[in-house]
PDB file of C-alpha atoms in Angstrom:
ATOM      1  CA  MET A   1     -10.458   0.371  53.095  1.00 56.00           C
ATOM      2  CA  ASP A   2      -8.237   0.958  55.971  1.00 60.00           C
ATOM      3  CA  GLU A   3      -7.768   0.520  59.755  1.00 67.00           C
ATOM      4  CA  PHE A   4      -5.853   3.059  62.072  1.00 72.00           C
ATOM      5  CA  ILE A   5      -5.259   3.451  65.927  1.00 74.00           C
ATOM      6  CA  VAL A   6      -5.510   6.487  68.005  1.00 79.00           C
ATOM      7  CA  GLU A   7      -1.727   7.467  68.765  1.00 76.00           C
ATOM      8  CA  GLY A   8      -2.944  10.433  71.195  1.00 81.00           C
ATOM      9  CA  ILE A   9      -5.184  13.350  71.239  1.00 86.00           C
ATOM     10  CA  GLU A  10      -4.234  17.071  71.270  1.00 84.00           C
ATOM     11  CA  GLU A  11      -6.320  20.663  71.504  1.00 80.00           C
ATOM     12  CA  GLU A  12      -5.971  22.896  68.334  1.00 80.00           C
ATOM     13  CA  GLU A  13      -7.002  26.841  69.292  1.00 83.00           C
ATOM     14  CA  ILE A  14      -9.234  27.761  66.582  1.00 84.00           C
ATOM     15  CA  PRO A  15     -10.602  31.448  66.377  1.00 84.00           C
ATOM     16  CA  THR A  16     -14.982  31.526  66.251  1.00 85.00           C
ATOM     17  CA  GLU A  17     -17.014  34.233  64.895  1.00 82.00           C
ATOM     18  CA  ASP A  18     -17.517  36.075  68.220  1.00 85.00           C
ATOM     19  CA  GLY A  19     -13.785  36.706  68.559  1.00 84.00           C
ATOM     20  CA  LYS A  20     -13.123  33.712  71.070  1.00 86.00           C
ATOM     21  CA  PHE A  21     -11.163  30.470  70.877  1.00 86.00           C
ATOM     22  CA  ALA A  22     -12.375  26.590  70.762  1.00 86.00           C
ATOM     23  CA  TYR A  23     -10.293  24.041  71.323  1.00 86.00           C
ATOM     24  CA  PRO A  24     -11.396  20.860  69.470  1.00 84.00           C
ATOM     25  CA  PRO A  25      -9.606  17.595  69.887  1.00 85.00           C
ATOM     26  CA  MET A  26      -7.500  16.662  67.142  1.00 86.00           C
ATOM     27  CA  PHE A  27      -6.935  12.976  67.191  1.00 85.00           C
ATOM     28  CA  LYS A  28      -3.352  11.651  65.877  1.00 83.00           C
ATOM     29  CA  MET A  29      -3.595   8.281  64.001  1.00 79.00           C
ATOM     30  CA  ARG A  30      -1.156   5.598  62.835  1.00 72.00           C
ATOM     31  CA  PRO A  31      -2.118   2.573  60.467  1.00 68.00           C
ATOM     32  CA  VAL A  32      -3.029  -0.308  62.627  1.00 63.00           C
ATOM     33  CA  GLU A  33      -0.405  -2.402  60.838  1.00 58.00           C
ATOM     34  CA  THR A  34       2.630  -0.361  62.358  1.00 62.00           C
ATOM     35  CA  VAL A  35       0.978  -1.004  66.172  1.00 57.00           C
ATOM     36  CA  ALA A  36      -0.132  -4.339  66.040  1.00 50.00           C
ATOM     37  CA  HIS A  37       0.595  -7.524  64.328  1.00 50.00           C
ATOM     38  CA  ILE A  38       0.044 -11.205  64.183  1.00 49.00           C
ATOM     39  CA  PRO A  39       1.630 -13.680  61.916  1.00 51.00           C
ATOM     40  CA  GLY A  40       5.021 -12.378  60.555  1.00 49.00           C
ATOM     41  CA  GLN A  41       5.399  -9.924  63.317  1.00 51.00           C
ATOM     42  CA  LEU A  42       6.964  -7.791  60.762  1.00 54.00           C
ATOM     43  CA  ALA A  43       9.899 -10.184  60.110  1.00 51.00           C
ATOM     44  CA  ALA A  44      10.895 -10.099  63.769  1.00 51.00           C
ATOM     45  CA  VAL A  45      14.120 -12.284  62.837  1.00 51.00           C
ATOM     46  CA  CYS A  46      15.420  -9.319  61.103  1.00 57.00           C
ATOM     47  CA  ASP A  47      18.387  -6.699  62.096  1.00 55.00           C
ATOM     48  CA  ARG A  48      16.257  -3.555  62.762  1.00 62.00           C
ATOM     49  CA  GLN A  49      19.522  -1.473  62.105  1.00 65.00           C
ATOM     50  CA  ILE A  50      19.125  -2.498  58.569  1.00 75.00           C
ATOM     51  CA  VAL A  51      15.324  -3.324  58.042  1.00 78.00           C
ATOM     52  CA  SER A  52      12.281  -1.502  58.709  1.00 78.00           C
ATOM     53  CA  PHE A  53       8.450  -1.333  57.420  1.00 73.00           C
ATOM     54  CA  ARG A  54       6.523   1.811  55.939  1.00 77.00           C
ATOM     55  CA  PRO A  55       2.983   1.683  55.064  1.00 75.00           C
ATOM     56  CA  ILE A  56       2.149   2.461  51.588  1.00 74.00           C
ATOM     57  CA  GLU A  57       1.168   6.048  50.776  1.00 71.00           C
ATOM     58  CA  ARG A  58      -2.501   6.724  51.955  1.00 66.00           C
ATOM     59  CA  SER A  59      -3.487   9.081  49.691  1.00 65.00           C
ATOM     60  CA  ASP A  60      -2.773   6.551  46.475  1.00 65.00           C
ATOM     61  CA  MET A  61      -4.917   3.832  48.603  1.00 68.00           C
ATOM     62  CA  LEU A  62      -7.702   6.023  49.274  1.00 69.00           C
ATOM     63  CA  CYS A  63      -8.509   7.972  45.983  1.00 70.00           C
ATOM     64  CA  ASN A  64     -11.395   6.150  43.774  1.00 73.00           C
ATOM     65  CA  ASP A  65     -10.362   4.348  40.413  1.00 74.00           C
ATOM     66  CA  ALA A  66     -11.244   7.483  38.216  1.00 75.00           C
ATOM     67  CA  ASP A  67      -8.436   9.368  40.095  1.00 73.00           C
ATOM     68  CA  LEU A  68      -6.143   6.390  40.181  1.00 74.00           C
ATOM     69  CA  ASP A  69      -6.428   6.209  36.425  1.00 76.00           C
ATOM     70  CA  ALA A  70      -5.755  10.003  35.951  1.00 76.00           C
ATOM     71  CA  SER A  71      -2.726  10.352  38.426  1.00 78.00           C
ATOM     72  CA  PRO A  72       0.365  10.874  37.376  1.00 77.00           C
ATOM     73  CA  LEU A  73       1.793   7.650  39.110  1.00 79.00           C
ATOM     74  CA  ARG A  74       3.641   5.492  37.024  1.00 84.00           C
ATOM     75  CA  PRO A  75       1.663   2.317  35.741  1.00 86.00           C
ATOM     76  CA  GLU A  76       3.665   0.142  38.092  1.00 89.00           C
ATOM     77  CA  ASN A  77       2.725   2.030  40.904  1.00 87.00           C
ATOM     78  CA  LYS A  78      -1.001   2.010  39.739  1.00 89.00           C
ATOM     79  CA  LEU A  79      -0.973  -1.830  39.630  1.00 91.00           C
ATOM     80  CA  VAL A  80       0.330  -1.880  43.261  1.00 91.00           C
ATOM     81  CA  VAL A  81      -2.354   0.353  44.567  1.00 89.00           C
ATOM     82  CA  ARG A  82      -5.047  -1.825  42.869  1.00 90.00           C
ATOM     83  CA  PHE A  83      -3.541  -4.891  44.188  1.00 93.00           C
ATOM     84  CA  CYS A  84      -2.675  -3.353  47.745  1.00 90.00           C
ATOM     85  CA  ARG A  85      -6.816  -2.350  47.559  1.00 88.00           C
ATOM     86  CA  HIS A  86      -7.642  -5.997  46.755  1.00 90.00           C
ATOM     87  CA  LEU A  87      -5.629  -7.208  49.987  1.00 90.00           C
ATOM     88  CA  HIS A  88      -6.938  -4.601  52.074  1.00 85.00           C
ATOM     89  CA  ARG A  89     -10.239  -5.944  51.147  1.00 85.00           C
ATOM     90  CA  HIS A  90      -9.438  -9.229  52.218  1.00 87.00           C
ATOM     91  CA  GLY A  91      -8.051  -8.210  55.519  1.00 83.00           C
ATOM     92  CA  HIS A  92      -4.116  -8.182  54.855  1.00 85.00           C
ATOM     93  CA  PRO A  93      -2.564  -5.096  55.458  1.00 82.00           C
ATOM     94  CA  THR A  94       0.322  -3.888  53.085  1.00 86.00           C
ATOM     95  CA  LEU A  95       3.646  -2.511  53.717  1.00 86.00           C
ATOM     96  CA  ARG A  96       6.986  -1.569  51.951  1.00 87.00           C
ATOM     97  CA  VAL A  97      10.361  -3.100  53.602  1.00 86.00           C
ATOM     98  CA  GLN A  98      13.042  -0.480  54.020  1.00 85.00           C
ATOM     99  CA  ILE A  99      16.645  -1.949  53.606  1.00 86.00           C
ATOM    100  CA  ARG A 100      19.596   0.354  54.663  1.00 79.00           C
ATOM    101  CA  HIS A 101      22.284  -1.927  52.768  1.00 73.00           C
ATOM    102  CA  THR A 102      25.428   0.496  52.573  1.00 72.00           C
ATOM    103  CA  PRO A 103      26.169   3.705  54.831  1.00 71.00           C
ATOM    104  CA  ASP A 104      25.853   6.706  53.206  1.00 71.00           C
ATOM    105  CA  HIS A 105      23.908   5.226  50.379  1.00 75.00           C
ATOM    106  CA  ALA A 106      19.885   5.584  49.754  1.00 81.00           C
ATOM    107  CA  PRO A 107      17.794   2.828  51.051  1.00 84.00           C
ATOM    108  CA  MET A 108      16.154  -0.084  49.030  1.00 85.00           C
ATOM    109  CA  PHE A 109      12.297  -0.096  49.237  1.00 88.00           C
ATOM    110  CA  THR A 110      10.288  -3.175  48.095  1.00 87.00           C
ATOM    111  CA  ASP A 111       6.986  -2.903  46.184  1.00 92.00           C
ATOM    112  CA  ILE A 112       4.781  -4.806  48.583  1.00 93.00           C
ATOM    113  CA  TRP A 113       5.213  -6.760  51.850  1.00 90.00           C
ATOM    114  CA  VAL A 114       2.538  -8.571  53.194  1.00 90.00           C
ATOM    115  CA  ASP A 115       3.260  -9.431  56.820  1.00 84.00           C
ATOM    116  CA  SER A 116       0.152 -11.786  57.527  1.00 85.00           C
ATOM    117  CA  ALA A 117       1.432 -14.154  54.855  1.00 88.00           C
ATOM    118  CA  TYR A 118       5.108 -13.296  55.227  1.00 87.00           C
ATOM    119  CA  LEU A 119       5.201 -12.412  51.551  1.00 93.00           C
ATOM    120  CA  LEU A 120       7.560 -10.367  49.755  1.00 94.00           C
ATOM    121  CA  ILE A 121       5.943  -9.069  46.258  1.00 96.00           C
ATOM    122  CA  GLU A 122       8.216  -7.224  43.396  1.00 97.00           C
ATOM    123  CA  ALA A 123       5.981  -5.828  40.629  1.00 96.00           C
ATOM    124  CA  LYS A 124       6.221  -4.744  37.226  1.00 96.00           C
ATOM    125  CA  VAL A 125       3.935  -4.144  34.154  1.00 94.00           C
ATOM    126  CA  GLU A 126       4.777  -6.009  31.030  1.00 95.00           C
ATOM    127  CA  PRO A 127       4.987 -10.084  31.398  1.00 95.00           C
ATOM    128  CA  THR A 128       8.154  -9.632  29.497  1.00 96.00           C
ATOM    129  CA  ARG A 129      11.297 -11.945  30.073  1.00 96.00           C
ATOM    130  CA  GLU A 130      13.112  -8.933  30.815  1.00 97.00           C
ATOM    131  CA  ASN A 131      10.736  -7.770  33.600  1.00 97.00           C
ATOM    132  CA  VAL A 132      10.207 -11.037  35.004  1.00 97.00           C
ATOM    133  CA  ARG A 133      14.265 -11.415  35.390  1.00 97.00           C
ATOM    134  CA  MET A 134      14.335  -8.067  36.995  1.00 97.00           C
ATOM    135  CA  ALA A 135      11.705  -8.951  39.479  1.00 97.00           C
ATOM    136  CA  LEU A 136      13.368 -12.143  40.494  1.00 97.00           C
ATOM    137  CA  SER A 137      16.773 -10.356  40.592  1.00 96.00           C
ATOM    138  CA  GLN A 138      15.636  -7.611  42.659  1.00 95.00           C
ATOM    139  CA  MET A 139      13.768 -10.385  45.191  1.00 94.00           C
ATOM    140  CA  ASP A 140      17.294 -11.914  45.511  1.00 94.00           C
ATOM    141  CA  ASP A 141      18.916  -8.688  46.594  1.00 89.00           C
ATOM    142  CA  TYR A 142      16.305  -8.140  49.112  1.00 89.00           C
ATOM    143  CA  GLN A 143      16.189 -11.708  50.697  1.00 87.00           C
ATOM    144  CA  ARG A 144      19.868 -11.127  51.973  1.00 83.00           C
ATOM    145  CA  PHE A 145      18.200  -8.860  54.483  1.00 83.00           C
ATOM    146  CA  LEU A 146      14.962 -10.838  55.199  1.00 83.00           C
ATOM    147  CA  GLU A 147      14.683 -14.830  56.652  1.00 80.00           C
ATOM    148  CA  ASN A 148      13.359 -16.932  53.779  1.00 85.00           C
ATOM    149  CA  PRO A 149      10.140 -15.041  52.835  1.00 89.00           C
ATOM    150  CA  LYS A 150       7.436 -16.399  50.455  1.00 93.00           C
ATOM    151  CA  ARG A 151       7.908 -14.468  47.041  1.00 96.00           C
ATOM    152  CA  ALA A 152       5.932 -13.300  44.144  1.00 97.00           C
ATOM    153  CA  VAL A 153       6.204 -11.344  40.855  1.00 98.00           C
ATOM    154  CA  LEU A 154       2.942  -9.074  40.354  1.00 97.00           C
ATOM    155  CA  LEU A 155       2.388  -8.501  36.535  1.00 97.00           C
ATOM    156  CA  GLN A 156      -0.269  -6.682  34.658  1.00 95.00           C
ATOM    157  CA  LYS A 157      -1.405  -9.845  32.958  1.00 94.00           C
ATOM    158  CA  ARG A 158      -0.494 -13.468  32.802  1.00 95.00           C
ATOM    159  CA  PRO A 159       2.962 -14.040  31.615  1.00 95.00           C
ATOM    160  CA  PRO A 160       3.949 -16.882  28.913  1.00 95.00           C
ATOM    161  CA  ASP A 161       4.125 -20.540  30.536  1.00 95.00           C
ATOM    162  CA  GLU A 162       7.729 -20.445  30.506  1.00 95.00           C
ATOM    163  CA  LEU A 163       8.253 -17.491  32.557  1.00 97.00           C
ATOM    164  CA  ILE A 164       5.792 -18.819  34.901  1.00 96.00           C
ATOM    165  CA  GLU A 165       8.060 -21.879  34.938  1.00 96.00           C
ATOM    166  CA  LEU A 166      11.403 -19.631  35.289  1.00 96.00           C
ATOM    167  CA  ALA A 167       9.303 -17.918  38.614  1.00 96.00           C
ATOM    168  CA  HIS A 168       8.481 -21.055  39.945  1.00 96.00           C
ATOM    169  CA  SER A 169      12.081 -22.317  39.635  1.00 95.00           C
ATOM    170  CA  ARG A 170      13.066 -19.440  41.660  1.00 95.00           C
ATOM    171  CA  HIS A 171      10.744 -20.703  44.192  1.00 94.00           C
ATOM    172  CA  ALA A 172       8.393 -17.171  43.078  1.00 96.00           C
ATOM    173  CA  ALA A 173       4.615 -17.114  42.402  1.00 96.00           C
ATOM    174  CA  VAL A 174       2.967 -14.947  39.810  1.00 97.00           C
ATOM    175  CA  ILE A 175       0.144 -12.805  40.308  1.00 97.00           C
ATOM    176  CA  TRP A 176      -1.972 -10.961  37.813  1.00 97.00           C
ATOM    177  CA  PRO A 177      -5.559  -9.456  37.278  1.00 94.00           C
ATOM    178  CA  SER A 178      -8.579 -11.154  35.893  1.00 90.00           C
ATOM    179  CA  ARG A 179     -11.860  -9.088  35.210  1.00 84.00           C
ATOM    180  CA  ASP A 180     -13.142  -8.917  38.512  1.00 81.00           C
ATOM    181  CA  SER A 181     -10.393 -10.598  40.717  1.00 89.00           C
ATOM    182  CA  TRP A 182      -6.908 -11.830  40.880  1.00 95.00           C
ATOM    183  CA  LEU A 183      -5.356 -14.815  39.631  1.00 95.00           C
ATOM    184  CA  SER A 184      -1.997 -16.797  40.690  1.00 95.00           C
ATOM    185  CA  SER A 185       0.136 -19.524  39.545  1.00 94.00           C
ATOM    186  CA  ILE A 186       0.048 -21.683  42.481  1.00 91.00           C
ATOM    187  CA  GLY A 187      -2.766 -22.183  44.848  1.00 90.00           C
ATOM    188  CA  TRP A 188      -1.105 -21.412  48.262  1.00 90.00           C
ATOM    189  CA  LEU A 189      -2.328 -17.374  48.108  1.00 92.00           C
ATOM    190  CA  GLU A 190      -5.756 -18.460  47.990  1.00 91.00           C
ATOM    191  CA  ASN A 191      -6.067 -17.145  51.672  1.00 89.00           C
ATOM    192  CA  LEU A 192      -5.347 -13.719  50.395  1.00 91.00           C
ATOM    193  CA  GLY A 193      -8.100 -13.928  48.240  1.00 91.00           C
ATOM    194  CA  ILE A 194      -6.444 -14.838  45.061  1.00 93.00           C
ATOM    195  CA  ARG A 195      -7.388 -17.680  43.067  1.00 92.00           C
ATOM    196  CA  GLN A 196      -5.505 -20.327  41.064  1.00 91.00           C
ATOM    197  CA  GLY A 197      -5.257 -19.387  37.622  1.00 86.00           C
ATOM    198  CA  LEU A 198      -4.767 -21.965  34.551  1.00 71.00           C
ATOM    199  CA  SER A 199      -1.855 -24.629  35.420  1.00 63.00           C
ATOM    200  CA  VAL A 200       1.211 -24.462  33.252  1.00 60.00           C
ATOM    201  CA  ARG A 201       1.587 -26.925  30.503  1.00 59.00           C
ATOM    202  CA  LYS A 202       4.637 -28.604  31.071  1.00 55.00           C
ATOM    203  CA  ARG A 203       7.042 -28.654  28.248  1.00 53.00           C
ATOM    204  CA  SER A 204       8.404 -31.833  26.754  1.00 44.00           C
ATOM    205  CA  ARG A 205      12.388 -32.030  27.275  1.00 47.00           C
TER     206      ARG A 205
END
């Protein structure tokens, strides 16, 4: 499910039954994607005073499906966790981008950043016009602080063709789950283990 790097080893004093103490080693771990990188190099061209990268919460990533279904997480967060699990199984660690956009204001956090594909993903649940437009607008805002990332909207199910066309017009793919995998509106996501779904039927104008 995940990979870690040993950051350090410490000894912890633990009392034993005979009144003495044992000093077992305690290993400090860091997610591997925060330590070593290849392709996007964590958006190396970004301003490090503004943009940083954070792992997605590990407790959510490692719980089983039954616990995830019963968890108090919002449906949007559950969708993100399930998709990130898929990416991890295909060797693509996931992060969130933290953007400190304005002094004395809370930073913005993206839903998913896939550094190996230089891909920004914004998740919504229902495939409505309002949600697709909101996701595209949010990515427009984030993209001001990133260097021309690839973009995708993650939804719970396939939206109507017209909304896929809207996403494509804003240079974004659309991703949704199928029974046993994940599908997208375009082919270039296949290297992430995402198959291309049915083609959009072009409307006559």
